[in-house]
Short mmCIF file of C-alpha atoms in Angstrom, two decimals:
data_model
loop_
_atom_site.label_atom_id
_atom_site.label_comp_id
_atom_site.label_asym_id
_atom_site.label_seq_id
_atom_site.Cartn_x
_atom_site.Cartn_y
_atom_site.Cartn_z
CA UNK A 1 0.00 0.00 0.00
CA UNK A 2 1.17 3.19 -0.72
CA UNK A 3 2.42 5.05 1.97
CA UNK A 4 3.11 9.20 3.30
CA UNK A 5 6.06 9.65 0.76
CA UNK A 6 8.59 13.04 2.43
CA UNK A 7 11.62 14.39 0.73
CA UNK A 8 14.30 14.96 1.45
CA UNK A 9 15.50 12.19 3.79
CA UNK A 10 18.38 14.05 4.93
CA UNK A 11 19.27 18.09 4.93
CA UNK A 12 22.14 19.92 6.32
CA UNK A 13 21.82 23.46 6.37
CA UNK A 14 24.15 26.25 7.88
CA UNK A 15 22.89 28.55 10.70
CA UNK A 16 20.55 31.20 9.27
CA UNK A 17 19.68 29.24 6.05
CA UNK A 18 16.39 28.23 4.64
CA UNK A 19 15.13 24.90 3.83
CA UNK A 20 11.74 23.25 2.08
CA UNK A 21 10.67 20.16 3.45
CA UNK A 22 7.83 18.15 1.18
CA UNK A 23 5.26 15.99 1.81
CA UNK A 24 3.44 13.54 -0.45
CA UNK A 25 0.28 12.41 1.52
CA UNK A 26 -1.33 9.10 0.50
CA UNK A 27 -3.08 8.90 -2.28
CA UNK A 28 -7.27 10.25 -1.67
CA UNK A 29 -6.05 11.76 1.84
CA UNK A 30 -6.67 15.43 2.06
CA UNK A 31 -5.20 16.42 5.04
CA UNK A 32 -1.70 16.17 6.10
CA UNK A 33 0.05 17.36 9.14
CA UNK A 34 3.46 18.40 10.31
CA UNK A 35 5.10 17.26 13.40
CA UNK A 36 9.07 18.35 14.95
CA UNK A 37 10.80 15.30 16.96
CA UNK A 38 13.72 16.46 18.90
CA UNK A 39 16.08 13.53 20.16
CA UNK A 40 14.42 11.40 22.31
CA UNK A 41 11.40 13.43 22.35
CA UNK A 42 7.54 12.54 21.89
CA UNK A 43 6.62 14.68 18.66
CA UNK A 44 5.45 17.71 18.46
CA UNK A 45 2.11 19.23 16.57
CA UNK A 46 3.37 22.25 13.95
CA UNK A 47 0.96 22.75 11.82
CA UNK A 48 -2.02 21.29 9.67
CA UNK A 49 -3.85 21.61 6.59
CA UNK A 50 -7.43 20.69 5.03
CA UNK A 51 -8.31 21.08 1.45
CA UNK A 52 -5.40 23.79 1.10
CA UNK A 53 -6.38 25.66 4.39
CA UNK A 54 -4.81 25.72 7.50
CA UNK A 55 -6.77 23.54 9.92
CA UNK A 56 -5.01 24.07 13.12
CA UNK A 57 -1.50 25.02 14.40
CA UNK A 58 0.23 24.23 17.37
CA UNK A 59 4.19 25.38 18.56
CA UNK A 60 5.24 26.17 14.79
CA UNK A 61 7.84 29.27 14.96
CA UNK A 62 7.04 32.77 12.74
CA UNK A 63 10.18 32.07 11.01
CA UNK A 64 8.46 28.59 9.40
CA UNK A 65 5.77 28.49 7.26
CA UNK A 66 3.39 25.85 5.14
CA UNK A 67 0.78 25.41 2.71
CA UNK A 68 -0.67 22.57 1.24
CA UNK A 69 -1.09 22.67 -3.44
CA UNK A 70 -3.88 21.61 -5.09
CA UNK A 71 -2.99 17.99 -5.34
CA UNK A 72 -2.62 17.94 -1.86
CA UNK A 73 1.09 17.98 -0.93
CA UNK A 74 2.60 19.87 1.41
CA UNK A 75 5.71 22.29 1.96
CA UNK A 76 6.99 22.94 4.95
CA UNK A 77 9.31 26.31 4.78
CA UNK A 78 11.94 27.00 7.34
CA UNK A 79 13.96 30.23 7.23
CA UNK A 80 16.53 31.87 9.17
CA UNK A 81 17.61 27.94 10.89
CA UNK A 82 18.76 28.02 14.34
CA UNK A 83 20.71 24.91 16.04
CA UNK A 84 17.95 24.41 17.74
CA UNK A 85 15.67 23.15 14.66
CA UNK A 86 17.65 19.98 14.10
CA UNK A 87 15.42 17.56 14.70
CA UNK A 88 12.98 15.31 12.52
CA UNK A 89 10.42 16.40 11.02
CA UNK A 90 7.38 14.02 9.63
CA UNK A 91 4.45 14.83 8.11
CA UNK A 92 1.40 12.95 8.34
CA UNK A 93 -1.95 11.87 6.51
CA UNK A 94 -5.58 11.44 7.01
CA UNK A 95 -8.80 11.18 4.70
CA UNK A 96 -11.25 13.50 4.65
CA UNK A 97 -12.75 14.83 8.29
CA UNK A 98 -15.71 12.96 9.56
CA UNK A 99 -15.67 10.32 6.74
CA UNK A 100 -13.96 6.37 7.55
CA UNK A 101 -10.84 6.43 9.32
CA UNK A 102 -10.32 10.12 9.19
CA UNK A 103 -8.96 9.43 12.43
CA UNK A 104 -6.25 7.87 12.02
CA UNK A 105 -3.17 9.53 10.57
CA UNK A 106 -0.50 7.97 9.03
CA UNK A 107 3.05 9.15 9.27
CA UNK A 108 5.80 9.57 6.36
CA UNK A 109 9.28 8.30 7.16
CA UNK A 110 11.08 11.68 8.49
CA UNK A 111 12.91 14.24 6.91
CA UNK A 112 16.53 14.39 9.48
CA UNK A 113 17.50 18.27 9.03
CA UNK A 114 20.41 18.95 10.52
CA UNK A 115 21.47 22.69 11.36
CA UNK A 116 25.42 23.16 11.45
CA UNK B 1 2.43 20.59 30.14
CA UNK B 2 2.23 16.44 29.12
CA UNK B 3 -1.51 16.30 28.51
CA UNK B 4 -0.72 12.83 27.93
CA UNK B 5 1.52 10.95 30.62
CA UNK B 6 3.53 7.89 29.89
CA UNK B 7 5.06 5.26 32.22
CA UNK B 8 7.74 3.57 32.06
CA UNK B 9 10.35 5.53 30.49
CA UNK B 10 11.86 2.46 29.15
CA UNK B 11 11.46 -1.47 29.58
CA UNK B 12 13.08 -4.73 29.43
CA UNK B 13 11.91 -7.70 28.74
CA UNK B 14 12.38 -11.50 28.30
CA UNK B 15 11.55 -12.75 25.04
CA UNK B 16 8.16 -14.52 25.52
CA UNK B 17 7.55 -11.99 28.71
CA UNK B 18 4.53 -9.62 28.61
CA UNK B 19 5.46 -5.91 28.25
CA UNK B 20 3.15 -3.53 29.78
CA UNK B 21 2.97 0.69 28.92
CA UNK B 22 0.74 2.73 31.14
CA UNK B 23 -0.68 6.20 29.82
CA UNK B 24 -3.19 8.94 31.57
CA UNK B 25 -4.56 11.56 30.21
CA UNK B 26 -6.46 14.74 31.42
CA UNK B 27 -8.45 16.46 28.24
CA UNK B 28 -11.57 14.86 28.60
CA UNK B 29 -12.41 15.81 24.82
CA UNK B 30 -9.89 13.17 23.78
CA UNK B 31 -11.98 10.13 21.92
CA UNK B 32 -9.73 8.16 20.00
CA UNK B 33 -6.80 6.93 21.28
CA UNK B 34 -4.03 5.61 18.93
CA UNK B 35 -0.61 3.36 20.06
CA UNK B 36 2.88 4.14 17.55
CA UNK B 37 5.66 1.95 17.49
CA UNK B 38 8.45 3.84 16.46
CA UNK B 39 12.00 2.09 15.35
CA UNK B 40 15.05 4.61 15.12
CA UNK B 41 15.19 6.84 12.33
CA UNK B 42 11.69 5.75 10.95
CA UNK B 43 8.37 7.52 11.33
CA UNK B 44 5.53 6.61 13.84
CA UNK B 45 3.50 3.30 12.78
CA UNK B 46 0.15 2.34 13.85
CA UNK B 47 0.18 -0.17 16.14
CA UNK B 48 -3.83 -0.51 17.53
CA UNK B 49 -6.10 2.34 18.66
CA UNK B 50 -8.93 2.32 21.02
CA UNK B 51 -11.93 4.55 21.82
CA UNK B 52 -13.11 5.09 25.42
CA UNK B 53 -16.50 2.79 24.60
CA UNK B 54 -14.65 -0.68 24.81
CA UNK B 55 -12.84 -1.45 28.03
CA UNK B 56 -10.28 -4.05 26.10
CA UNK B 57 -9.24 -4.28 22.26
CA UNK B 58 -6.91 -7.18 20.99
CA UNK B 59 -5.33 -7.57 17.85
CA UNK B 60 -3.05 -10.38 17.59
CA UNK B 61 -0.02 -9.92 20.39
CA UNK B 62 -0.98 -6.55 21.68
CA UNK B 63 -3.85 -5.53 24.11
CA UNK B 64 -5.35 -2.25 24.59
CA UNK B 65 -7.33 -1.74 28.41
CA UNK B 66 -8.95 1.07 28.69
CA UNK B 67 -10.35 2.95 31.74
CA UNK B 68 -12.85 5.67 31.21
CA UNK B 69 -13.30 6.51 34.44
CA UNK B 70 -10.13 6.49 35.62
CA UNK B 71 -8.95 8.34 32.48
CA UNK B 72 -5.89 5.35 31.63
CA UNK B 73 -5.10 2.97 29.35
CA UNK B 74 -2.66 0.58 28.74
CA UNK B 75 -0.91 -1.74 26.03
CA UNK B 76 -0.10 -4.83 26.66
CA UNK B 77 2.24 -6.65 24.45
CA UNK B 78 1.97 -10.62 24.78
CA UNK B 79 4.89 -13.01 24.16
CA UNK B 80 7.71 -9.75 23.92
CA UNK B 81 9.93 -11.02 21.16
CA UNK B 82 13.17 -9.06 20.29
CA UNK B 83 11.65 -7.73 17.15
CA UNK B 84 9.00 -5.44 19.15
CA UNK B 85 12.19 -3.56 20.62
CA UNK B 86 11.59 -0.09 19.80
CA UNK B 87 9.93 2.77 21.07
CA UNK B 88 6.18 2.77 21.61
CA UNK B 89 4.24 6.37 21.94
CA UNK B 90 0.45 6.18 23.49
CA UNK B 91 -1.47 8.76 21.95
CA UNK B 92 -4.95 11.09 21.91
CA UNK B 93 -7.10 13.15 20.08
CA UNK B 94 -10.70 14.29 19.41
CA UNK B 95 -12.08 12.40 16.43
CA UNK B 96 -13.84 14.05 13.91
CA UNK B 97 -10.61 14.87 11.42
CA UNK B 98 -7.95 17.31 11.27
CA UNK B 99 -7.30 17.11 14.75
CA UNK B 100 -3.59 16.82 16.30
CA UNK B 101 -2.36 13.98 17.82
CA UNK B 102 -0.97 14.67 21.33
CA UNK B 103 1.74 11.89 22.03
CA UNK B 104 2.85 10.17 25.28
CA UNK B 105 6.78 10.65 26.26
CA UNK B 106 7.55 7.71 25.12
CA UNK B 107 8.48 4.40 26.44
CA UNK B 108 11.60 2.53 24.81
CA UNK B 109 11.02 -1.16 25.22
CA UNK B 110 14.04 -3.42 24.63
CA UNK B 111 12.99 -7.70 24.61
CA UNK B 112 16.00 -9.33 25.34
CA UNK B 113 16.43 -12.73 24.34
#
């Protein structure tokens, strides 16, 4: 089965760069989240989207921003990189609100970013 | 604040043991409640979910309990074998769609053979 598809795997960026993370959510899912994992941390809620609008938002920093295109992938924008936003960042998928197993979401493997 | 608590930090376990992950949570809003097993450098995986209108839910090895009242649930992972090492995360959220997860801390189970 097709599966939450994020790229790239791996980034390494220098202090005060940007980066763009993507998301590919599974195929007839329309809403896809972000989450930030720090080492050995539980993850943390960023940001989501629904049908290209922003559906809630949690501890996401001004300096990063999303949106979600028309076929329903997702950018995750990052400027101005601090040390402190290494970490992994996955993005997750869920069908449409209220219908069958909107509930559940299913998460892509992880983009690693590394800030040097 | 941990809106969702998570005990033990980490486990070990005999293979063919029982491995058992408490969680508690506060929000009563929170209706579905998800289990991840997480393996290093890989994102979260379903495991089972439960919602607080069954007490119990099996599938195959691992056992949801549930406790409305007391606002806990479990997992309960039968016959540990060395492949379930990894890191579970209990979970909630309010069903209904586009809703955040909120994840436990954690627990990092190792199954020793």
């Amino acid at each position: 089965a097709a599966g939450v598809i994020q790229s790239p795997r791996h980034l390494i960026k220098e202090k005060r760069e940007t980066a763009t993370l993507k998301c590919y959510p599974i195929p007839r899912h329309d809403t896809v989240y972000w989450y930030q994992q720090g080492p050995g941390q539980d993850p943390q809620f960023l940001i989501s989207f629904y049908e290209k609008m922003q559906s809630d938002k949690g501890s996401i920093p001004d300096r990063f921003s999303a949106q979600q295109f028309s076929d329903y992938h997702s950018e995750l924008n990052m400027s101005s990189l601090e040390l402190g936003d290494s970490a992994l960042y996955f993005c997750a998928s869920s069908p449409t609100p209220g219908g069958r197993g909107s509930d559940t979401q299913y998460f892509g493997p992880g983009t690693r970013l590394t800030v040097l | 604040q941990q809106q969702v608590k998570q005990s033990p930090q980490s486990l070990i376990v005999q293979k063919g043991g029982i491995s058992i992950i408490n969680c508690a949570y506060e929000n009563t809003a929170f209706d579905y409640f998800p289990w991840y097993q997480q393996f290093p450098g890989k994102g979260p995986a379903l495991l089972i979910a439960i919602r607080p209108d069954v007490s119990e839910k099996k599938e195959g090895r691992f056992t949801i309990s549930f406790n409305k009242s007391a606002k806990q649930f479990s997992l309960h992972i039968m016959d540990s074998q060395p492949g379930d090492s990894a890191t579970y995360f209990c979970a909630a959220t309010v069903s209904g769609g586009y809703q955040k997860v909120t994840f436990g801390t954690g627990t990092k189970l190792q199954v020793i053979p």
